[in-house]
Amino acid sequence: MKSEIRDINLAPDGHKKIAWVKANMPLLRGIEAEFLASKPFVGVRIALSIHLEAKTAYLCHVLRSGGAEMFVTGSNPLSTQDDVAAALVDAGMVVNAWYDSTPAEYEAHIRRTVECAPGIVIDDGGDLVQMLHLEYPHLLPGIIGGCEETTTGILRLLAMEKEGALKFPMILVNNAQCKHLFDNRYGTGQSVWDGINRTTNLTVAGKTVVVAGYGWCGKGVAMRAKGFGAAVIVTEIDPVKAIEALMDGFSVMTMNEAAPLGDIFITVTGCNDVVGEAHFPLMKDGAIMCNAGHFDVEVNVKRLSEIADQIEDKRKDIVGYRLGTKWLNVLAGGRLVNLAAGDGHPAEIMDMSFAIQALSARYLIENKGKITKMTMDVPEDIDQSVALRKLTSLGIAIDSLTAEQATYMEGWRVD
Ligand code: NAD
Ligand code: SAH
């Protein structure tokens, strides 16, 4: 099968980026060595749709070391890095993806990837699994199973399972502790600010930052905003999360109340229209809006462009919308600011997330035909093994219970 990428001549830069992250992903290096020895994926085609930048590319190498034939696409039209895509093709993998694809191109690239007739699918957000079910039902019986990377993708899988529509088992990678506790919180917390800061080149200290959604991602984004010296407002729809935000030291209010106060708005909800037509007229001149949740619907950019008096490119990845006398700015087209205007989470974070992906993919092969539930959490021993591998890579040892302590902890007739 042929690849469809922008320019194979970009491969040398892509190889360098992959080598850099590999040097900082010790867990995946260890798993690569194990896969090279045991070859768990011989004869298996893996279709993978994850943000196509260097860390994902290294995951592809690791799976290929295990004998898999890799068919790769991106999971967002703006997060593919063309040099990385070229490096994967240069290394002999099939890639269909390029940066800034139109909706039709993005869909065609997923289609070409799906058409490899995969044995395993690795998805981020659900686009690949959705297309397989809706348009390629004849390929479903050949699929051993798959893994889903992110929160919103899991919500979609659970909805499919509830309807009886999901036809092969999916492992819910985001539910693993070693995924969401670190990737969603510390990964998003760091990379969102990297994306905003490199795009705007403005200060955060002294500004008012509004974070919509206080889930795992929101907690990280708000924590780091506070560290930069911003005053932080959180908006929520869940009363418990709202109290959590309050007790973590943030102001909590509705988006209507926050709209006139915020300098920078960041959505991390997975919901739509979180910042929308009701809020735009209330905002300050120069307000900056961006999204780090799911699709480009959390900030309602479509509606903003319909009601704007003027639209102007302000700087790379910043579009200004004039409403009367004031300008509102949207970063990265309202798509994930950390990936569309940055390199996403750091290597050491994706090392843990992708270690879970790689070990979960091997679990699917080892348990082929034996998994009866259509969605399952990452097995506990994989989660624990990733935590231990991480500590070992850092040279950190922890205590373990003595036999006497174990008896004490398990008993109830104790003094
Ligand atoms: P989560 O479920 O832990 O948190 C989402 C929070 O948003 C919840 O507390 C929910 O109550 C709140 N919420 C929902 N609708 C809202 C609304 N209209 N207004 C205010 N709050 C609202 O999920 P998470 O793990 O934090 O992930 C959030 C989103 O970010 C998901 O779409 C996920 O797929 C995505 N994600 C992005 C990255 C990234 O790299 N940018 C990383 C991980 C996850
Ligand atoms: N397809 C959706 C999916 C949300 S992406 C969209 O683009 O709109 C959220 C996921 O991106 C997270 O779960 C996180 O694990 C992943 N991610 C973050 N940084 C990454 C990186 N550097 N490389 C690959 N994936 C990354």
PDB file of C-alpha atoms and ligand atoms in Angstrom, residues 150-153 174 179 183-184 188 212-218 235-238 241 268-271 274 292-294 298 336 338-339 345, ligand 1:
ATOM      1  CA  THR A 150      -8.244   9.678  25.325  1.00  0.00           C
ATOM      2  CA  THR A 151     -11.195  10.625  27.563  1.00  0.00           C
ATOM      3  CA  THR A 152     -13.603  11.679  24.841  1.00  0.00           C
ATOM      4  CA  GLY A 153     -12.785   8.629  22.703  1.00  0.00           C
ATOM      5  CA  ASN A 174      -7.011   6.707  29.382  1.00  0.00           C
ATOM      6  CA  LYS A 179      -2.191   7.558  31.808  1.00  0.00           C
ATOM      7  CA  ASP A 183      -0.660  12.666  30.809  1.00  0.00           C
ATOM      8  CA  ASN A 184      -3.918  14.553  31.305  1.00  0.00           C
ATOM      9  CA  THR A 188      -1.646  18.975  29.476  1.00  0.00           C
ATOM     10  CA  ALA A 212     -13.388  25.698  31.635  1.00  0.00           C
ATOM     11  CA  GLY A 213     -13.551  22.163  33.037  1.00  0.00           C
ATOM     12  CA  TYR A 214     -11.798  20.967  36.198  1.00  0.00           C
ATOM     13  CA  GLY A 215     -11.201  17.364  35.225  1.00  0.00           C
ATOM     14  CA  TRP A 216      -7.724  15.846  34.972  1.00  0.00           C
ATOM     15  CA  CYS A 217      -6.648  18.220  32.216  1.00  0.00           C
ATOM     16  CA  GLY A 218      -8.254  21.289  33.785  1.00  0.00           C
ATOM     17  CA  THR A 235     -15.991  27.123  35.360  1.00  0.00           C
ATOM     18  CA  GLU A 236     -17.659  23.734  35.810  1.00  0.00           C
ATOM     19  CA  ILE A 237     -20.965  21.910  35.449  1.00  0.00           C
ATOM     20  CA  ASP A 238     -20.150  19.281  38.097  1.00  0.00           C
ATOM     21  CA  LYS A 241     -15.407  19.378  40.744  1.00  0.00           C
ATOM     22  CA  VAL A 268     -10.741  21.429  28.575  1.00  0.00           C
ATOM     23  CA  THR A 269     -14.188  19.867  28.774  1.00  0.00           C
ATOM     24  CA  GLY A 270     -14.871  17.567  25.790  1.00  0.00           C
ATOM     25  CA  CYS A 271     -18.161  19.520  25.492  1.00  0.00           C
ATOM     26  CA  VAL A 274     -18.508  26.159  26.187  1.00  0.00           C
ATOM     27  CA  ALA A 292      -7.174  21.847  24.802  1.00  0.00           C
ATOM     28  CA  GLY A 293     -10.127  19.480  25.123  1.00  0.00           C
ATOM     29  CA  HIS A 294     -11.495  17.724  22.084  1.00  0.00           C
ATOM     30  CA  GLU A 298     -15.486  23.958  22.631  1.00  0.00           C
ATOM     31  CA  LEU A 336      -5.908  21.528  20.595  1.00  0.00           C
ATOM     32  CA  ASN A 338      -0.817  22.116  22.730  1.00  0.00           C
ATOM     33  CA  LEU A 339      -0.668  19.952  19.622  1.00  0.00           C
ATOM     34  CA  HIS A 345       3.025  16.533  25.830  1.00  0.00           C
TER      35      HIS A 345
HETATM   36  P1  NAD B   1     -12.559  14.865  32.582  1.00  0.00           P
HETATM   37  O1  NAD B   1     -13.812  14.118  32.314  1.00  0.00           O
HETATM   38  O2  NAD B   1     -11.669  14.459  33.708  1.00  0.00           O
HETATM   39  O3  NAD B   1     -12.899  16.426  32.768  1.00  0.00           O
HETATM   40  C1  NAD B   1     -13.751  17.169  31.976  1.00  0.00           C
HETATM   41  C2  NAD B   1     -14.430  18.183  32.901  1.00  0.00           C
HETATM   42  O4  NAD B   1     -15.151  19.130  32.123  1.00  0.00           O
HETATM   43  C3  NAD B   1     -15.429  17.516  33.851  1.00  0.00           C
HETATM   44  O5  NAD B   1     -15.124  17.852  35.184  1.00  0.00           O
HETATM   45  C4  NAD B   1     -16.788  18.085  33.411  1.00  0.00           C
HETATM   46  O6  NAD B   1     -17.691  18.250  34.473  1.00  0.00           O
HETATM   47  C5  NAD B   1     -16.354  19.420  32.799  1.00  0.00           C
HETATM   48  N1  NAD B   1     -17.327  19.958  31.829  1.00  0.00           N
HETATM   49  C6  NAD B   1     -18.021  19.306  30.869  1.00  0.00           C
HETATM   50  N2  NAD B   1     -18.779  20.171  30.174  1.00  0.00           N
HETATM   51  C7  NAD B   1     -18.531  21.392  30.686  1.00  0.00           C
HETATM   52  C8  NAD B   1     -19.009  22.699  30.381  1.00  0.00           C
HETATM   53  N3  NAD B   1     -19.900  22.902  29.411  1.00  0.00           N
HETATM   54  N4  NAD B   1     -18.537  23.746  31.107  1.00  0.00           N
HETATM   55  C9  NAD B   1     -17.641  23.554  32.110  1.00  0.00           C
HETATM   56  N5  NAD B   1     -17.155  22.336  32.440  1.00  0.00           N
HETATM   57  C10 NAD B   1     -17.601  21.274  31.739  1.00  0.00           C
HETATM   58  O7  NAD B   1     -11.750  14.832  31.217  1.00  0.00           O
HETATM   59  P2  NAD B   1     -10.189  15.159  30.989  1.00  0.00           P
HETATM   60  O8  NAD B   1      -9.434  13.901  31.078  1.00  0.00           O
HETATM   61  O9  NAD B   1      -9.803  16.337  31.774  1.00  0.00           O
HETATM   62  O10 NAD B   1     -10.240  15.534  29.423  1.00  0.00           O
HETATM   63  C11 NAD B   1     -10.923  16.703  28.976  1.00  0.00           C
HETATM   64  C12 NAD B   1     -10.854  16.758  27.446  1.00  0.00           C
HETATM   65  O11 NAD B   1      -9.473  16.914  27.046  1.00  0.00           O
HETATM   66  C13 NAD B   1     -11.328  15.482  26.749  1.00  0.00           C
HETATM   67  O12 NAD B   1     -11.960  15.846  25.546  1.00  0.00           O
HETATM   68  C14 NAD B   1     -10.050  14.728  26.444  1.00  0.00           C
HETATM   69  O13 NAD B   1     -10.209  13.834  25.378  1.00  0.00           O
HETATM   70  C15 NAD B   1      -9.098  15.865  26.138  1.00  0.00           C
HETATM   71  N6  NAD B   1      -7.671  15.628  26.372  1.00  0.00           N
HETATM   72  C16 NAD B   1      -6.819  16.477  25.742  1.00  0.00           C
HETATM   73  C17 NAD B   1      -5.461  16.362  25.943  1.00  0.00           C
HETATM   74  C18 NAD B   1      -4.528  17.244  25.209  1.00  0.00           C
HETATM   75  O14 NAD B   1      -3.384  16.848  24.972  1.00  0.00           O
HETATM   76  N7  NAD B   1      -4.918  18.443  24.837  1.00  0.00           N
HETATM   77  C19 NAD B   1      -4.953  15.404  26.820  1.00  0.00           C
HETATM   78  C20 NAD B   1      -5.837  14.560  27.476  1.00  0.00           C
HETATM   79  C21 NAD B   1      -7.211  14.691  27.259  1.00  0.00           C
END
